[in-house]
Each structure stands twice: as structure tokens, then as C-alpha cells.
Coordinates of C-alpha atoms in Angstrom, one line a residue:
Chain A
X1 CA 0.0 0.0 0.0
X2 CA 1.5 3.4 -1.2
X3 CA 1.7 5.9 1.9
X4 CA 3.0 9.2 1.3
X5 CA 4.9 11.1 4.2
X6 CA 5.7 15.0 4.4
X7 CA 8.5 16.3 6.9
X8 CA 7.8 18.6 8.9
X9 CA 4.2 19.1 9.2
X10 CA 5.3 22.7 9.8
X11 CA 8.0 25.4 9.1
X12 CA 8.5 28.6 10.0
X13 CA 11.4 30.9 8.5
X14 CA 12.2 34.2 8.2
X15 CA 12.0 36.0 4.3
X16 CA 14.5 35.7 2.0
X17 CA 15.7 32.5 3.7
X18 CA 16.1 29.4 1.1
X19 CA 14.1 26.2 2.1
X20 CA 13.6 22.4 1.3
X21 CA 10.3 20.3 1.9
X22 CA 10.6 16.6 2.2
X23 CA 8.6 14.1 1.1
X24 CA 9.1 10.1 0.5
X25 CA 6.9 7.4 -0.4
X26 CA 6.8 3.5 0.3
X27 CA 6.6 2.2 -3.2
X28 CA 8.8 3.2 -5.7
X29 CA 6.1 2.2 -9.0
X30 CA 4.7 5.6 -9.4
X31 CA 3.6 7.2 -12.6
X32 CA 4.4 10.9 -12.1
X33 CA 5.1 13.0 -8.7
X34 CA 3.0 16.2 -8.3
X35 CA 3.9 19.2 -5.5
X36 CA 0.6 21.7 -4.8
X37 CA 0.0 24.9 -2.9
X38 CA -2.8 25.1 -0.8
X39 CA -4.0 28.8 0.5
X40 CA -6.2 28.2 3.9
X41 CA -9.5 26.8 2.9
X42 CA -9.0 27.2 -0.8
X43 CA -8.5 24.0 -3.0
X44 CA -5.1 23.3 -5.0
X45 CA -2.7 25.1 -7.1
X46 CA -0.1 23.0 -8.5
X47 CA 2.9 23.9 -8.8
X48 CA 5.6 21.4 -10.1
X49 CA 5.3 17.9 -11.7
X50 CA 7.4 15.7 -12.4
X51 CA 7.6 12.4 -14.6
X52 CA 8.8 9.2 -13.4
X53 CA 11.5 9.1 -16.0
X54 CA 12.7 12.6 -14.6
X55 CA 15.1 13.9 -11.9
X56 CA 13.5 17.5 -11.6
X57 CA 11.6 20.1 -12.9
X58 CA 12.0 24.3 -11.9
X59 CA 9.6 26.9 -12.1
X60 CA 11.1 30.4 -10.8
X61 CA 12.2 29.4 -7.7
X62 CA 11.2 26.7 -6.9
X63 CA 12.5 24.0 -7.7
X64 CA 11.5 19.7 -7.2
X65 CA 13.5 16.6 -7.4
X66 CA 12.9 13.4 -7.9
X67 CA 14.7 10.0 -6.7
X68 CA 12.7 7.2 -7.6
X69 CA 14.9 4.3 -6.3
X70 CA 14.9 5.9 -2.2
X71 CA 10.9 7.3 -2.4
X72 CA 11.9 10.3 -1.7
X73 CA 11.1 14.3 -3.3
X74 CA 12.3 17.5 -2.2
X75 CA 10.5 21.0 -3.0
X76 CA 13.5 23.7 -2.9
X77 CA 12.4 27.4 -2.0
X78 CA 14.9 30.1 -3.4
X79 CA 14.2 33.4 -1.3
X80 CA 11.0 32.8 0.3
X81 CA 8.3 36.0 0.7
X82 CA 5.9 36.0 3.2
X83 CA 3.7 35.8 0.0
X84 CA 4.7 32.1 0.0
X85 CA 3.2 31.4 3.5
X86 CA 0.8 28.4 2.6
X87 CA 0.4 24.6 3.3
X88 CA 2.6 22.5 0.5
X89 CA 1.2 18.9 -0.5
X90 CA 2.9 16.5 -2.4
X91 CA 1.1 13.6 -4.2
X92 CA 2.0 10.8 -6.2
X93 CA 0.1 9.2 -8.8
X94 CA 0.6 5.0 -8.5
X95 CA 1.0 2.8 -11.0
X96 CA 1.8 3.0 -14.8
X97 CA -0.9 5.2 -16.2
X98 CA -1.7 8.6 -16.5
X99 CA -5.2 8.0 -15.1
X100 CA -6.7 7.4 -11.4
X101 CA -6.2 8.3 -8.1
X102 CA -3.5 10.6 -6.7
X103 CA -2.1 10.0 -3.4
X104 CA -1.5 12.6 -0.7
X105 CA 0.7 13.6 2.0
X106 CA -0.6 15.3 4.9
X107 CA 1.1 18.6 3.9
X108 CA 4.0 21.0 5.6
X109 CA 2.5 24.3 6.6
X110 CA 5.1 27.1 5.7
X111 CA 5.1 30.5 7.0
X112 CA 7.7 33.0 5.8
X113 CA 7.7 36.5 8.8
X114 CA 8.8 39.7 7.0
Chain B
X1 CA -11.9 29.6 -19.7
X2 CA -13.6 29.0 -16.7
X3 CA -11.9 26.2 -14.4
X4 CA -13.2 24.1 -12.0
X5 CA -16.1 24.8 -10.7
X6 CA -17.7 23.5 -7.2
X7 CA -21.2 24.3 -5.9
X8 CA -21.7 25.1 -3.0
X9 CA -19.2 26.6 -1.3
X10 CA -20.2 26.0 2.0
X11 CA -23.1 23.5 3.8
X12 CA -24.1 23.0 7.0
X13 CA -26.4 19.8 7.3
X14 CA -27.2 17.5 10.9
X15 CA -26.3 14.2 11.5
X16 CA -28.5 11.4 9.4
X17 CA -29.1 13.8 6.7
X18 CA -27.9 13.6 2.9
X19 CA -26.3 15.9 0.9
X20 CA -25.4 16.0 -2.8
X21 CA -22.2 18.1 -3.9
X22 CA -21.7 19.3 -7.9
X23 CA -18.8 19.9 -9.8
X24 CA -18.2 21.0 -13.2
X25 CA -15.3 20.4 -15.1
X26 CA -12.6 22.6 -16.9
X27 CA -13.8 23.0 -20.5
X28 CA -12.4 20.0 -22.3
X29 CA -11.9 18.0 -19.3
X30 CA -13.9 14.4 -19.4
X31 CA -12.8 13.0 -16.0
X32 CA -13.9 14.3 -12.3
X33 CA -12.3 12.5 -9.6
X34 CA -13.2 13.4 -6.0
X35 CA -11.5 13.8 -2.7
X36 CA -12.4 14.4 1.0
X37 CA -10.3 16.6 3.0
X38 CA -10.2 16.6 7.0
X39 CA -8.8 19.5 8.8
X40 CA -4.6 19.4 8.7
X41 CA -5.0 16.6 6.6
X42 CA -4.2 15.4 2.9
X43 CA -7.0 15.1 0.2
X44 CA -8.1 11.2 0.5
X45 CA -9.4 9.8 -3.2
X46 CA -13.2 8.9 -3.0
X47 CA -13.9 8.0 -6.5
X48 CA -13.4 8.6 -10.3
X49 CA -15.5 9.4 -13.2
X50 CA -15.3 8.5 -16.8
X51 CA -17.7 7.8 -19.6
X52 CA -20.3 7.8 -16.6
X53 CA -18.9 5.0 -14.5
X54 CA -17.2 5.0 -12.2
X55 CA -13.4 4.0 -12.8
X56 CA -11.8 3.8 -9.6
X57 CA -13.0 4.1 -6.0
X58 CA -10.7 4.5 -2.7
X59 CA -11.6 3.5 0.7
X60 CA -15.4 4.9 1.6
X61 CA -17.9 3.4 2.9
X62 CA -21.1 3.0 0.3
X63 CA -22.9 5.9 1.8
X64 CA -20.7 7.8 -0.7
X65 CA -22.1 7.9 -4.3
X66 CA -21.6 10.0 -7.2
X67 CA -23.0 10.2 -10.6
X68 CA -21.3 11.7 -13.8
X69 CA -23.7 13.2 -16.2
X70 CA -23.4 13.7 -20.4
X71 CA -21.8 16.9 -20.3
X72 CA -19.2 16.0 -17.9
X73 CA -19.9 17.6 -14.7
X74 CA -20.4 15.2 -11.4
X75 CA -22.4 14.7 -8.2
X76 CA -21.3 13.8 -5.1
X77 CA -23.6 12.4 -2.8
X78 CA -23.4 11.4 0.7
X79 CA -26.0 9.5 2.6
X80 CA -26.5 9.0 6.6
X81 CA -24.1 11.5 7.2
X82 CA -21.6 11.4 10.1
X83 CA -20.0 13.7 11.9
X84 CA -16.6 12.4 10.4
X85 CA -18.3 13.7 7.3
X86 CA -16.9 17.0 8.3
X87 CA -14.5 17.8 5.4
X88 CA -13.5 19.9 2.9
X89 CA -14.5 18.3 -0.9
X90 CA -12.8 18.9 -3.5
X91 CA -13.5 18.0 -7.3
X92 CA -10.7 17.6 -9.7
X93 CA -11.5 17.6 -13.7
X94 CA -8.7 15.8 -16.1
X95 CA -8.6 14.8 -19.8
X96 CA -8.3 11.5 -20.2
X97 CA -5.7 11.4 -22.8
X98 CA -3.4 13.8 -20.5
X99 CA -4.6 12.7 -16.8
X100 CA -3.0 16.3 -15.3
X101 CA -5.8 16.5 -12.8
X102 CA -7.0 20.4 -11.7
X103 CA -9.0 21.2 -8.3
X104 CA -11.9 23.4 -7.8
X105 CA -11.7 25.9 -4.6
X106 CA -13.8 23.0 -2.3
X107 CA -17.1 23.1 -0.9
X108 CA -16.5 23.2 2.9
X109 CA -19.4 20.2 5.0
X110 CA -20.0 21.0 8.5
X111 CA -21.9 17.9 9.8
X112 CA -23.5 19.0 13.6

């Protein structure tokens, strides 16, 4: 059974300070890898994917890798803003399609103080 | 292009009632898939739609139903419901071909 884990379940940091989010997973079959931004009570924004045939993917500053073999993916922050204060999910999608269920970790809660 | 779009935003409804949510679809988008979210949790898959069936289901009790319709656009419908029902819901539209799944903003269930 896949089971997705996020550490820490919360971070706090001052601005401009670079960060990493952690996340790892049990099985190692997954399709694609997907890292989301969730604003309090809103749904999701994602915000990186990557393929299973990929080591990482950037997008302004952030910036996601992927290792496969250890179950493991990091989300790297480049000089966070308080604007970046939200809760950060990763997911992974099992198997070997691009269809069905994703799979969730329980989130890392970021703030960024000015 | 509007995205996904979840009604309603928020319901309040008593223990042993039912409730139906809806979601519809980011244009071009033929797959809803639905997820319940507990407070300071992860979203937890409840089901998927395609063609009208349903595809794929996680691990919820049968009180949970959903329907797809022609145009695309779901139903979520929960029966006998629990306090654990208490949860955000979200609805996430893909294409089948591409399977990038996007979430609507929720509709927030308070169960008292």
C-alpha cells in the first residue's frame, strides 16, 4: 500500500531565507510525482510535476527533485516572501498510467515572517 | 476559460441527513475524480468518473455515491451522514488522454 509522508508538518522561516520540503513514499512504482500549494481553505494550485523518468523540474524558484529508487522528493524554495506562506502537499500518482487516483501527503505548513 | 467549478461553497447539514455536492469540469476535461479533506490533513481519493462510470474508488464506505452526467460535470452524494463527514470536498477535472488533474476551490461540510 502506497503511503506518502511530508517532513515537517510545519515550518517557519524568516524572508529571503532558502528552504527544502521533504517528502518520500513507500513504493517506488509511481507514474508521475506532483507538488501543490494550498492557501487556507482554498483548494489546490499545483505547482511542479514531475515524470517518473525525470530527476526534476523548476519553475522560478522553486525548484522539485525526484529519486525514484529511495521514495523520496524534495521542493526547494529560493528566497522565500511571506507571499509564499501556505500549506505545501505533495502527491504521487501509482502505477503505470496517467489516469486514477492521486495520493496525498498530509502537507508541511510554511510561514515566511517579513 | 472557466476552471473548475464547485457548488456550493459551503453547507451546513445535521447528522443522518444527505447531501449532494456538484462539480463541473474545466472545459475540455472528461474526467472528475473526487477527494475528501479533513482538517490538517491530505485530500483522500473517494472515486473517479469516466464515460459515466465510475473508474476507480478509494476507501469509503457506500454511503458515498456520485453520478457523472453527459456533459461531464459530477455529483457527489453522501447519505446518513456522520459527523466524520466534516471535510473539505474537493473535485478535480482531467482529460483522459493527459490525466493532469485540476482542483476546484472546495465546498467546505459542517456535519453538527
Amino acid at each position: 500500500k502506497q503511503e506518502v509522508t511530508q517532513i515537517p508538518a510545519a515550518l517557519s522561516v524568516p524572508e529571503g531565507e532558502n528552504l527544502v520540503l521533504n517528502c518520500s513514499f513507500t513504493d517506488s512504482a509511481i507514474y508521475n510525482l506532483q507538488w501543490f500549494r494550498q492557501d487556507p481553505g482554498k483548494g489546490l494550485t499545483s505547482l511542479l510535476l514531475i515524470q517518473s523518468s525525470q530527476r526534476e523540474q523548476t519553475s522560478g524558484r522553486l525548484n522539485a527533485s525526484l529519486d525514484k529508487s529511495s521514495g523520496r522528493s524534495t521542493l526547494y524554495i529560493a528566497a522565500s516572501q511571506p507571499g509564499d506562506s501556505a500549506t505545501y502537499l505533495c502527491a504521487v500518482r501509482p502505477g503505470s498510467s496517467n489516469t486514477g487516483k492521486l495520493i496525498f501527503g498530509q502537507g508541511t505548513t510554511l510561514q515566511v515572517k517579513p | 476559460d472557466a476552471g473548475v467549478t464547485q457548488s456550493p461553497t459551503h453547507l451546513i447539514k445535521t447528522r443522518g441527513q444527505q447531501v449532494t455536492l456538484r462539480c463541473s469540469p474545466k472545459s475540455g476535461h472528461d474526467t472528475v475524480s473526487w477527494y475528501q479533506q479533513a482538517l490538517g490533513q491530505g485530500p483522500q481519493f473517494i472515486f473517479q468518473y469516466y464515460e459515466e462510470e465510475e473508474r476507480q474508488r478509494g476507501n469509503f464506505p457506500d454511503r458515498f455515491s456520485g453520478h457523472q452526467f453527459p456533459n461531464y460535470s459530477s455529483e457527489l452524494n453522501v447519505n446518513a451522514l456522520l459527523l466524520g463527514d466534516s471535510a473539505l470536498y474537493l473535485c478535480a477535472s482531467s482529460s483522459r488522454q493527459r490525466g493532469i488533474q485540476y482542483f476546484g476551490a472546495g465546498t467546505r461540510l459542517s456535519v453538527l
